[in-house]
PDB file of C-alpha atoms in Angstrom:
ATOM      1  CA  UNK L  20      68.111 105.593 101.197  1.00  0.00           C
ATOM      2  CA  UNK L  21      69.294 104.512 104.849  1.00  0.00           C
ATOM      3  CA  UNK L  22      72.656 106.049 105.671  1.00  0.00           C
ATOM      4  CA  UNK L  23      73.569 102.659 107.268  1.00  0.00           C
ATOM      5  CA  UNK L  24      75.034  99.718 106.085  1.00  0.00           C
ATOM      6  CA  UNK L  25      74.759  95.914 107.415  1.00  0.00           C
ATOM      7  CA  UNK L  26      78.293  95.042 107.344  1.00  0.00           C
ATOM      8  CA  UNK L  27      79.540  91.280 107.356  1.00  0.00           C
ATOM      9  CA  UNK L  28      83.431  90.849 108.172  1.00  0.00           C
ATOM     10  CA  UNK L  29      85.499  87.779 106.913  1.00  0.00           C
ATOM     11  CA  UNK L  30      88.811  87.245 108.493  1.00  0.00           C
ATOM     12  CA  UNK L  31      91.666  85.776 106.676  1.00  0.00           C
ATOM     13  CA  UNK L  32      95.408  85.130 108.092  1.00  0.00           C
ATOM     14  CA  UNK L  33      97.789  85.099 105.394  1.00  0.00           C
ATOM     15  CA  UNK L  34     101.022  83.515 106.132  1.00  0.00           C
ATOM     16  CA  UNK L  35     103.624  82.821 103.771  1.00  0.00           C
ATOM     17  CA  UNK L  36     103.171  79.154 103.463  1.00  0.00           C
ATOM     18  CA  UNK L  37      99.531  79.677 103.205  1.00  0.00           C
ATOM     19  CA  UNK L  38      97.744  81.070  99.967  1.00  0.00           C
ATOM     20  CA  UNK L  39      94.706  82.404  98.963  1.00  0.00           C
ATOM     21  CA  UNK L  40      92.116  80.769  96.851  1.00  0.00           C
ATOM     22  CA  UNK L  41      92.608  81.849  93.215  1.00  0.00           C
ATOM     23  CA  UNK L  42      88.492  82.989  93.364  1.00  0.00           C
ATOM     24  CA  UNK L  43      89.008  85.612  96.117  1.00  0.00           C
ATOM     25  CA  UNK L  44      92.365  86.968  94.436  1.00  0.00           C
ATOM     26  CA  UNK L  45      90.325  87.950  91.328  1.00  0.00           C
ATOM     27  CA  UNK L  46      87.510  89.074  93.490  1.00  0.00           C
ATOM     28  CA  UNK L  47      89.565  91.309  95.096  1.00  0.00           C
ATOM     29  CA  UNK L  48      91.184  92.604  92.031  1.00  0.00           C
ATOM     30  CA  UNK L  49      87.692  93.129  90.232  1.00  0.00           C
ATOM     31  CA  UNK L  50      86.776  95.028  93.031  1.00  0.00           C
ATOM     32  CA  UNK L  51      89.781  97.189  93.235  1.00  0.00           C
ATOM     33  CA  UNK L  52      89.568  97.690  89.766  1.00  0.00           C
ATOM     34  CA  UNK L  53      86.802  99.248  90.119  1.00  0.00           C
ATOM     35  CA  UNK L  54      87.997 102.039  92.449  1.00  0.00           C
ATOM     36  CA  UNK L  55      92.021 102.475  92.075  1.00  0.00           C
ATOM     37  CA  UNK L  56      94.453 102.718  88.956  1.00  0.00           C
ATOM     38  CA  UNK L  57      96.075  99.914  88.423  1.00  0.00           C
ATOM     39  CA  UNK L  58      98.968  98.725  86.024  1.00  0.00           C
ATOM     40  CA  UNK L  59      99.144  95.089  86.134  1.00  0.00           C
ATOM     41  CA  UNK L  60      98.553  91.957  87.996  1.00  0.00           C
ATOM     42  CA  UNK L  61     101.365  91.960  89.701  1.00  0.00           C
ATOM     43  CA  UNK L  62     100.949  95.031  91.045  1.00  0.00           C
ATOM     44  CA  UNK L  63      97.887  94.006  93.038  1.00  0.00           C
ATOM     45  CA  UNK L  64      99.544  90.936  93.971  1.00  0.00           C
ATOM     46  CA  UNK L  65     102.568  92.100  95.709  1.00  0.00           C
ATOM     47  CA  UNK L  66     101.544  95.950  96.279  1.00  0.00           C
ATOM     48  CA  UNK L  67      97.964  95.599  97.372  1.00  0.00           C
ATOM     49  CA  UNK L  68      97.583  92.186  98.794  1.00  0.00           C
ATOM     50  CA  UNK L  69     101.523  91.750  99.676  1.00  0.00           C
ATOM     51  CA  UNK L  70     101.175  87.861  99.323  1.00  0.00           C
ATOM     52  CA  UNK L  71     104.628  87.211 100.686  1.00  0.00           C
ATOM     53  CA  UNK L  72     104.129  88.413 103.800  1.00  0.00           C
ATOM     54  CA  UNK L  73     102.158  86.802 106.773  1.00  0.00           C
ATOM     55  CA  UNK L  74      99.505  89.096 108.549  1.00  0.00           C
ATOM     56  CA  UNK L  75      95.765  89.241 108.258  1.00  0.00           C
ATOM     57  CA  UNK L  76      92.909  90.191 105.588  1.00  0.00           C
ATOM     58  CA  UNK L  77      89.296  91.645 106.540  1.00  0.00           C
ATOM     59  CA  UNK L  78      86.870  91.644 103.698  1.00  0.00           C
ATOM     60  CA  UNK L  79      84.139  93.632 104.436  1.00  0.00           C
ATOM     61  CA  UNK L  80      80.840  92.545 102.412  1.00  0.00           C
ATOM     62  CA  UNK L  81      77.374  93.996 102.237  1.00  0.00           C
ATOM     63  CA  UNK L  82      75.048  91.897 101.172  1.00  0.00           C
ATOM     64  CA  UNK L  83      77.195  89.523 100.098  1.00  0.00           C
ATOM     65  CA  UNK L  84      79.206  91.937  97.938  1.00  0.00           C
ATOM     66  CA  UNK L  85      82.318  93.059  98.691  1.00  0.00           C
ATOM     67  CA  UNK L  86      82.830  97.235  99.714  1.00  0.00           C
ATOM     68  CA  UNK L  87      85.954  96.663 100.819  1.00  0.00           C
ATOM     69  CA  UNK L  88      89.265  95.094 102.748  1.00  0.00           C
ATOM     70  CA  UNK L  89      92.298  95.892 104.663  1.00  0.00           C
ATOM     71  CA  UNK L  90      95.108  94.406 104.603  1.00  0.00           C
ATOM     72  CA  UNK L  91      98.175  94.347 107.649  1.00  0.00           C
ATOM     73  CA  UNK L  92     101.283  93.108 106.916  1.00  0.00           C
ATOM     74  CA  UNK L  93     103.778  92.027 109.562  1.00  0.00           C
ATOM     75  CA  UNK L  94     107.787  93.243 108.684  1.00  0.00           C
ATOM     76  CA  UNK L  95     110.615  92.453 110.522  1.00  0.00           C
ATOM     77  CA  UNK L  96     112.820  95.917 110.336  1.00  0.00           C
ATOM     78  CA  UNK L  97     115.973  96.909 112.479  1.00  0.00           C
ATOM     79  CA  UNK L  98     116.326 100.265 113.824  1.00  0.00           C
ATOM     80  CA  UNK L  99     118.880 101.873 116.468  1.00  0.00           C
ATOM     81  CA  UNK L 100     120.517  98.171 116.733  1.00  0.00           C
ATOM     82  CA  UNK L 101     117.018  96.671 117.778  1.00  0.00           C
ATOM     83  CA  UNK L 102     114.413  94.375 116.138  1.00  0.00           C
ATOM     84  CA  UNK L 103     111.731  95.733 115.668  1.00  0.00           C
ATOM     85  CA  UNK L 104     107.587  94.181 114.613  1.00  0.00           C
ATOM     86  CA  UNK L 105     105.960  96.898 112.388  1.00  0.00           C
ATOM     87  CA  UNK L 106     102.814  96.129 111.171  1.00  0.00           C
ATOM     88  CA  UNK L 107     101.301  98.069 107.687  1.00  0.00           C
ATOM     89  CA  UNK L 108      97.692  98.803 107.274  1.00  0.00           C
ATOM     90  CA  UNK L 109      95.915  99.395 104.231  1.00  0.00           C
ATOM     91  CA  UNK L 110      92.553 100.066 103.320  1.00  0.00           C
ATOM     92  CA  UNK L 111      90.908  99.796 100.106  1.00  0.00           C
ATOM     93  CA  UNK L 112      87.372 100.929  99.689  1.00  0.00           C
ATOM     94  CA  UNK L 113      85.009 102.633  97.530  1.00  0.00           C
ATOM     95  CA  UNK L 114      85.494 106.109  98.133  1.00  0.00           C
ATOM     96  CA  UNK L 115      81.597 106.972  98.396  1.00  0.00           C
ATOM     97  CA  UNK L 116      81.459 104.514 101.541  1.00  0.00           C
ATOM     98  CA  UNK L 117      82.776 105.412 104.632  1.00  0.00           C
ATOM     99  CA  UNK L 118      84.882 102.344 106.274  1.00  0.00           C
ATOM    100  CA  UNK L 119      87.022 104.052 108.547  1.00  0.00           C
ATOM    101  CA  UNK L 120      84.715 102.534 112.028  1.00  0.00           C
ATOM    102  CA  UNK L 121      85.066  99.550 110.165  1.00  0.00           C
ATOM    103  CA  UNK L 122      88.498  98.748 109.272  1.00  0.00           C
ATOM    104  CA  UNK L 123      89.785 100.692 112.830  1.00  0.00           C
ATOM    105  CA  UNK L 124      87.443  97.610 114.426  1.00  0.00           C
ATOM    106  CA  UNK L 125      89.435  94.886 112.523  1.00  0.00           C
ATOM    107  CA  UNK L 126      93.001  96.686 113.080  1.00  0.00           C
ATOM    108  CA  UNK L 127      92.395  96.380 116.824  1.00  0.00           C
ATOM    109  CA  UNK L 128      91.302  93.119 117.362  1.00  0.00           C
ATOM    110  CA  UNK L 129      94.329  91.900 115.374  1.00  0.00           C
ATOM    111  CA  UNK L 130      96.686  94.304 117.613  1.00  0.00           C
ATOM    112  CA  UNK L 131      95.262  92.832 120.662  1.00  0.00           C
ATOM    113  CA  UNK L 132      95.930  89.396 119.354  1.00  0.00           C
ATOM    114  CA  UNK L 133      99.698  89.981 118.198  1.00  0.00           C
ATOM    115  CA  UNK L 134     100.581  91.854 121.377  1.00  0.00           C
ATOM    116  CA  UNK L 135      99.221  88.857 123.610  1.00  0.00           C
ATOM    117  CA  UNK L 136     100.406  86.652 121.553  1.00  0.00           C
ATOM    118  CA  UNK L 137     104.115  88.317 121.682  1.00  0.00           C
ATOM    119  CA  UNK L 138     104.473  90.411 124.785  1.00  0.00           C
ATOM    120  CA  UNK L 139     107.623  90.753 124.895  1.00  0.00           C
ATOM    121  CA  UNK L 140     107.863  92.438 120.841  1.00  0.00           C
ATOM    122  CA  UNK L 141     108.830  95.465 120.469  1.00  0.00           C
ATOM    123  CA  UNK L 142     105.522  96.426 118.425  1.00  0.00           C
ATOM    124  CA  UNK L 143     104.666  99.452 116.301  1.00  0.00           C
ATOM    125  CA  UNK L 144     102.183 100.290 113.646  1.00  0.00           C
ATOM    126  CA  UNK L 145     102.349 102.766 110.472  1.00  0.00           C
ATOM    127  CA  UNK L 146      99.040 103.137 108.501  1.00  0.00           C
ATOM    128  CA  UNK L 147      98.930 104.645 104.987  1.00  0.00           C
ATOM    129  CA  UNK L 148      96.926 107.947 105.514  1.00  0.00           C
ATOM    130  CA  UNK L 149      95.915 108.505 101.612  1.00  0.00           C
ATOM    131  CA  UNK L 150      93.666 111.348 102.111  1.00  0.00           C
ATOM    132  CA  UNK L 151      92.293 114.117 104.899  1.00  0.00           C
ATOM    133  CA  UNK L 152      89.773 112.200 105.671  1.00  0.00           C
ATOM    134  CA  UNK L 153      91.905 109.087 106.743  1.00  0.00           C
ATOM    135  CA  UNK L 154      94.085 111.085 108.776  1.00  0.00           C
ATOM    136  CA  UNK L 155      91.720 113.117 110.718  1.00  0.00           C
ATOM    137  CA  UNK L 156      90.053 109.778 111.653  1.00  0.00           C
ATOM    138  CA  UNK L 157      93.334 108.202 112.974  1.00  0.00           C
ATOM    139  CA  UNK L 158      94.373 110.978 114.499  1.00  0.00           C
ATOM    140  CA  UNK L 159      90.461 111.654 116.724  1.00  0.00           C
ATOM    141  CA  UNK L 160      91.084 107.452 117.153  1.00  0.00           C
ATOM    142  CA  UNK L 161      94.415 108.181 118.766  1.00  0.00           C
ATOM    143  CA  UNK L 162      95.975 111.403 119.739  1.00  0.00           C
ATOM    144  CA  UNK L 163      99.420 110.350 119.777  1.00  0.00           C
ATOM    145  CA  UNK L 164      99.655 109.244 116.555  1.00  0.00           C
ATOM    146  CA  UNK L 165     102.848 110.992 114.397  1.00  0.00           C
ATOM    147  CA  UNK L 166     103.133 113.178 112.413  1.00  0.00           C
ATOM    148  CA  UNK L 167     100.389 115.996 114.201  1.00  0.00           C
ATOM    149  CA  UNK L 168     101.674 119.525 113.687  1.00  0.00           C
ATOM    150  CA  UNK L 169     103.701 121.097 116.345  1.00  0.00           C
ATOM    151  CA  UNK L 170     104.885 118.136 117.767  1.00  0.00           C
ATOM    152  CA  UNK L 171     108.362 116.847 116.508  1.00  0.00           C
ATOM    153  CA  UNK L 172     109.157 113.059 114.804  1.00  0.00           C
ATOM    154  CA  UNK L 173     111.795 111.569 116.997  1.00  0.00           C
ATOM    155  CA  UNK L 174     114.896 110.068 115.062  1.00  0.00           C
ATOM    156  CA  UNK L 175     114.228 106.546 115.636  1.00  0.00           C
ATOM    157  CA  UNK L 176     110.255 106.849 114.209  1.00  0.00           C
ATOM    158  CA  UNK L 177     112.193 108.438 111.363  1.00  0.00           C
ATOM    159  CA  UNK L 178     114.182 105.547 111.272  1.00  0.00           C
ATOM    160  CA  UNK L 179     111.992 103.210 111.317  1.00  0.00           C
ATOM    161  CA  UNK L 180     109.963 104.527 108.197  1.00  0.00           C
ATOM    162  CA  UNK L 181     113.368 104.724 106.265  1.00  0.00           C
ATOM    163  CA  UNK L 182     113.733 100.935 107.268  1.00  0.00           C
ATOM    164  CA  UNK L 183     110.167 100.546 106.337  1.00  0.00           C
ATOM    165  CA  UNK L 184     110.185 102.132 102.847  1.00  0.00           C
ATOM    166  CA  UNK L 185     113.437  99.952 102.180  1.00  0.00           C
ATOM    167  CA  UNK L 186     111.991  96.777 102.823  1.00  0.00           C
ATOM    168  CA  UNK L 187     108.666  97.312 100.969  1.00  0.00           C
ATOM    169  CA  UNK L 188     110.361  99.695  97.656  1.00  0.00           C
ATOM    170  CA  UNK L 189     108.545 102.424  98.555  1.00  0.00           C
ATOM    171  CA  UNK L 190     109.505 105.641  97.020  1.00  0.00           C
ATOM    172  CA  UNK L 191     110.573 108.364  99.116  1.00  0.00           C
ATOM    173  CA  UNK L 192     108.581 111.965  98.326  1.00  0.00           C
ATOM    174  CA  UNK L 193     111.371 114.670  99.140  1.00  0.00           C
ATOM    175  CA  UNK L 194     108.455 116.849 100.538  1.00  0.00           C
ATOM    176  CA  UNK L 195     108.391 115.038 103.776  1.00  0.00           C
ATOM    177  CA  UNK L 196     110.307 111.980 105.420  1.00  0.00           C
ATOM    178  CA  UNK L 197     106.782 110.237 105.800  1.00  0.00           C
ATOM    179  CA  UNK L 198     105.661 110.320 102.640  1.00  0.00           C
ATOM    180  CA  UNK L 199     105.650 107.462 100.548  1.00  0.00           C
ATOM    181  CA  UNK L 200     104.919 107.903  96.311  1.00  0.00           C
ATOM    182  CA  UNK L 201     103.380 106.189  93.647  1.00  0.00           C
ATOM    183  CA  UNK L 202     100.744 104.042  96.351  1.00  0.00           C
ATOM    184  CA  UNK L 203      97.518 102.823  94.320  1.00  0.00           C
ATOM    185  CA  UNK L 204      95.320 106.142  92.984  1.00  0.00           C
ATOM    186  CA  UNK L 205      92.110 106.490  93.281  1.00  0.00           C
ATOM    187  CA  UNK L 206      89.423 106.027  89.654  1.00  0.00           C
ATOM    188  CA  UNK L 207      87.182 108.571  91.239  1.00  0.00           C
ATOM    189  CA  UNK L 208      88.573 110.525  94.208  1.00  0.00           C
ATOM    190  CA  UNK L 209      86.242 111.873  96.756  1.00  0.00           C
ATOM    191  CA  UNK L 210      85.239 115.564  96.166  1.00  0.00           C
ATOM    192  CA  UNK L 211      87.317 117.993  98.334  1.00  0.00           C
ATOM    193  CA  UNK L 212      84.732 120.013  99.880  1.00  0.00           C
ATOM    194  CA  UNK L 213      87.013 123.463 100.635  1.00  0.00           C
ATOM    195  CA  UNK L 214      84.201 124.990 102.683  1.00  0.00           C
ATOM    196  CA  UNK L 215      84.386 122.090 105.448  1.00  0.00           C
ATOM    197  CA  UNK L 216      88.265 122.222 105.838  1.00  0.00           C
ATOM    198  CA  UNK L 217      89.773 122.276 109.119  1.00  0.00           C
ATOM    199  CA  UNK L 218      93.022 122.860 111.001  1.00  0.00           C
ATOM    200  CA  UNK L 219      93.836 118.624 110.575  1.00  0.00           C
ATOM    201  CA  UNK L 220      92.728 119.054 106.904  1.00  0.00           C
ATOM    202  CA  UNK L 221      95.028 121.955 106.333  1.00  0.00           C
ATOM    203  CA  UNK L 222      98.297 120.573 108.356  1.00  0.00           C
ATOM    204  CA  UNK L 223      97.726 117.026 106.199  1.00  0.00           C
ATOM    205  CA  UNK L 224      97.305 118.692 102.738  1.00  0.00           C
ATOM    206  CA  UNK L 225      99.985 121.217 103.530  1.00  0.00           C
ATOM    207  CA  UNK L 226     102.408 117.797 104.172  1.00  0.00           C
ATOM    208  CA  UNK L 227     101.199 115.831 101.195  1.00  0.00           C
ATOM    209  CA  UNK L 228      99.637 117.968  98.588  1.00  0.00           C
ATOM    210  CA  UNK L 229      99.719 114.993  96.116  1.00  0.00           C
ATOM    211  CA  UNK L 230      97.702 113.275  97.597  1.00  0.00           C
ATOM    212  CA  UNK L 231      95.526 112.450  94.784  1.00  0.00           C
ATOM    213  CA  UNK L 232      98.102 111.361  92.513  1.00  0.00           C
ATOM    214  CA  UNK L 233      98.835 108.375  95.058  1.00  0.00           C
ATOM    215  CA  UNK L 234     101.040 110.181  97.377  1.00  0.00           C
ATOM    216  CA  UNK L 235     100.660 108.788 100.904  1.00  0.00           C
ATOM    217  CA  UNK L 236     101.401 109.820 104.904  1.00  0.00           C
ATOM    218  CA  UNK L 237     102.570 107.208 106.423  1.00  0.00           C
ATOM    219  CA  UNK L 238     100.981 107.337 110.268  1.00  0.00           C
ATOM    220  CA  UNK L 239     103.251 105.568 113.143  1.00  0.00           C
ATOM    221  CA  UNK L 240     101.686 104.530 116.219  1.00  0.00           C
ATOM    222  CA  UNK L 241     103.507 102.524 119.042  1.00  0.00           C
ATOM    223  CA  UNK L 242     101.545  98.947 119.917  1.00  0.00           C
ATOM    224  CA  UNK L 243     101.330  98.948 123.941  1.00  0.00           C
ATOM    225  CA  UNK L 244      98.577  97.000 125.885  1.00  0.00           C
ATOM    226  CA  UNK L 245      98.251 100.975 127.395  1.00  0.00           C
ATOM    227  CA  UNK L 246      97.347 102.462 123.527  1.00  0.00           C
ATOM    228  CA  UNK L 247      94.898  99.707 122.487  1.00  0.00           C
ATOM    229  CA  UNK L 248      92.843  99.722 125.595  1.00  0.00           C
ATOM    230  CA  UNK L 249      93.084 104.132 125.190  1.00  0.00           C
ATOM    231  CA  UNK L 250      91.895 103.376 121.570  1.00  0.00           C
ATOM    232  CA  UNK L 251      89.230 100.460 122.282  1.00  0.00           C
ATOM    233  CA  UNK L 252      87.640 103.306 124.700  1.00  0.00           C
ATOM    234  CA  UNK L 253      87.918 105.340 121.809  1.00  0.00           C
ATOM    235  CA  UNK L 254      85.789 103.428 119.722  1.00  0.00           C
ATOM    236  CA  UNK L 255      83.530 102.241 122.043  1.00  0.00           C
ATOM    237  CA  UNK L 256      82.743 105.229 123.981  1.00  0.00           C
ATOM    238  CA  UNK L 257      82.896 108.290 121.510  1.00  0.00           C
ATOM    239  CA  UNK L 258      83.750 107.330 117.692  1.00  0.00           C
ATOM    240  CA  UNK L 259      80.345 104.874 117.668  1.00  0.00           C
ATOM    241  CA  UNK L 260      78.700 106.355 114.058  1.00  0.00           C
ATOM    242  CA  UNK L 261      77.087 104.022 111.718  1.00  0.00           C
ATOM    243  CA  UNK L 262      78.726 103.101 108.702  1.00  0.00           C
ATOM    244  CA  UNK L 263      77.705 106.025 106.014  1.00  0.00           C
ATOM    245  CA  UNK L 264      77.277 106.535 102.413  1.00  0.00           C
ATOM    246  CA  UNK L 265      79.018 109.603 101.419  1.00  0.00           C
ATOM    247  CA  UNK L 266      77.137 109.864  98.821  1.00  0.00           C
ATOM    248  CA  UNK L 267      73.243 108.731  99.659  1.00  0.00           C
ATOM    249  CA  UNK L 268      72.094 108.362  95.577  1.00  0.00           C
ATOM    250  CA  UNK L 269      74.871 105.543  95.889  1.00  0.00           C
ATOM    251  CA  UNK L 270      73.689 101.546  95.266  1.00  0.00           C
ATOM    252  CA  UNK L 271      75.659  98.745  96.462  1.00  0.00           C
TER     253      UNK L 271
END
C-alpha cells in the first residue's frame, strides 16, 4: 500500500448564529465514534464540536470519507486586566493516520486570517497536545511553544490557561498547571513504541503520564505576524512529509 494519502479539505466557519447541517453533525459523531470514548450526545456537541462558539472546522476527507477534523474555537478570556483572543485547537483523527502536516496547514491559514483581520488583538493560541507524538510535532513546528523543559511558564501564560480552563469546565490535573482531565480518550490508542523514545517523548510523558486515559497538555503559543511567517517557513521549507499511514495494512 502507498504511504500517501490524497487529502481533500472542507472549510467550515462556525459562528454562533450559524449552525451546522444536522447530516454533517452525525457524520462527525459516527466518525468519532469510531475512534474516541464517548458518553453521550451532548458531549460531542459541546466538548468536541463546541457549537456555541464561533471559529472554524476543517474536515479532512479521503476519498470522499472522512479521516478526520479540527476544530478552533475563538474565547474571549481576561488576564492581568487585559482582553485577551485565545484560540483552541483540536484534532480528532484516526490514530493509525498521521494528520499532524495536515491540520498544522489548516491552523495557519486561519491564524493568518484572524490576525489580518484583527491587528490590533492581542492573539494567542493553546492546542491540546493528547499524546508524544502531538507534542513533538508542535514543538519541531515552533520552538517557542510552552511548556519545553528547562524553560520556565511565565505567570500570565499560567494565567491565561486558568482563565481558559474556567471558561471551557475543564478539569484541572494537580500534576501540572497545563494539564487539562477527562478530554475525549482514545478506542484504540496508538502503540507506544519504548525503543524509539526521545528526550521530547520523555519530558511530555514525564508531565502527563495519563495521557491515555484522556489527560491532555495544553500547548500556548503567542499569534504575531513574526511566529506565523517563522512557522509557514517551517512547513514549507523543512516539515514537507506526505501524509502517512502508521500502520500500512490499514484501509480507508
Amino acid at each position: 500500500m502507498s504511504s500517501s494519502l490524497t487529502l481533500r479539505t472542507e472549510l467550515v466557519e462556525i459562528e454562533t448564529h450559524l449552525s451546522l447541517s444536522d447530516k454533517l453533525i452525525t457524520e462527525l459523531e459516527q466518525f468519532t465514534r469510531k475512534h474516541y470514548s464517548l458518553t453521550s450526545h451532548q458531549q460531542f456537541y459541546e466538548q468536541v464540536l463546541g457549537l456555541r462558539k464561533s471559529g472554524g472546522l476543517g474536515i479532512f476527507y479521503n476519498n470522499n470519507k472522512i479521516v478526520g477534523f479540527t476544530r478552533i474555537c475563538r474565547n474571549l478570556i481576561q488576564a492581568q486586566g487585559k482582553q485577551i483572543t485565545a484560540y483552541t485547537g483540536g484534532t480528532y483523527h484516526d490514530p493509525r493516520i498521521d494528520l499532524n502536516f495536515t491540520a498544522a496547514k489548516f491552523c495557519l491559514a486561519k491564524a493568518i486570517r484572524y490576525k489580518l483581520e484583527r491587528p490590533n488583538d492581542e492573539m494567542v493560541y493553546f492546542a491540546l497536545a493528547g499524546s508524544p507524538a502531538r507534542y513533538e510535532f508542535l514543538v519541531k513546528l515552533n520552538n517557542e511553544i510552552l511548556p519545553q523543559e528547562n524553560r520556565p511558564i511565565p505567570e500570565f501564560v499560567l494565567e491565561l490557561a486558568e482563565s481558559l480552563k474556567k471558561r471551557n469546565g475543564w478539569e484541572s490535573n494537580p500534576w501540572h498547571p497545563m494539564l487539562v482531565k477527562h478530554q475525549i480518550q482514545w478506542l484504540n490508542p496508538p502503540p507506544f513504541q519504548a525503543e524509539k523514545t526521545d528526550a521530547l517523548t520523555r519530558y511530555y510523558t514525564s508531565l502527563n503520564p495519563e495521557y491515555l486515559n484522556g489527560t491532555s497538555l495544553l500547548i500556548y503559543l503567542p499569534i504575531n505576524l513574526t511566529d506565523i511567517s517563522f512557522v509557514i517557513k517551517r512547513v514549507l521549507t523543512e516539515m514537507q512529509t506526505p501524509f502517512q499511514h502508521l500502520e500500512t495494512d490499514y484501509a480507508i
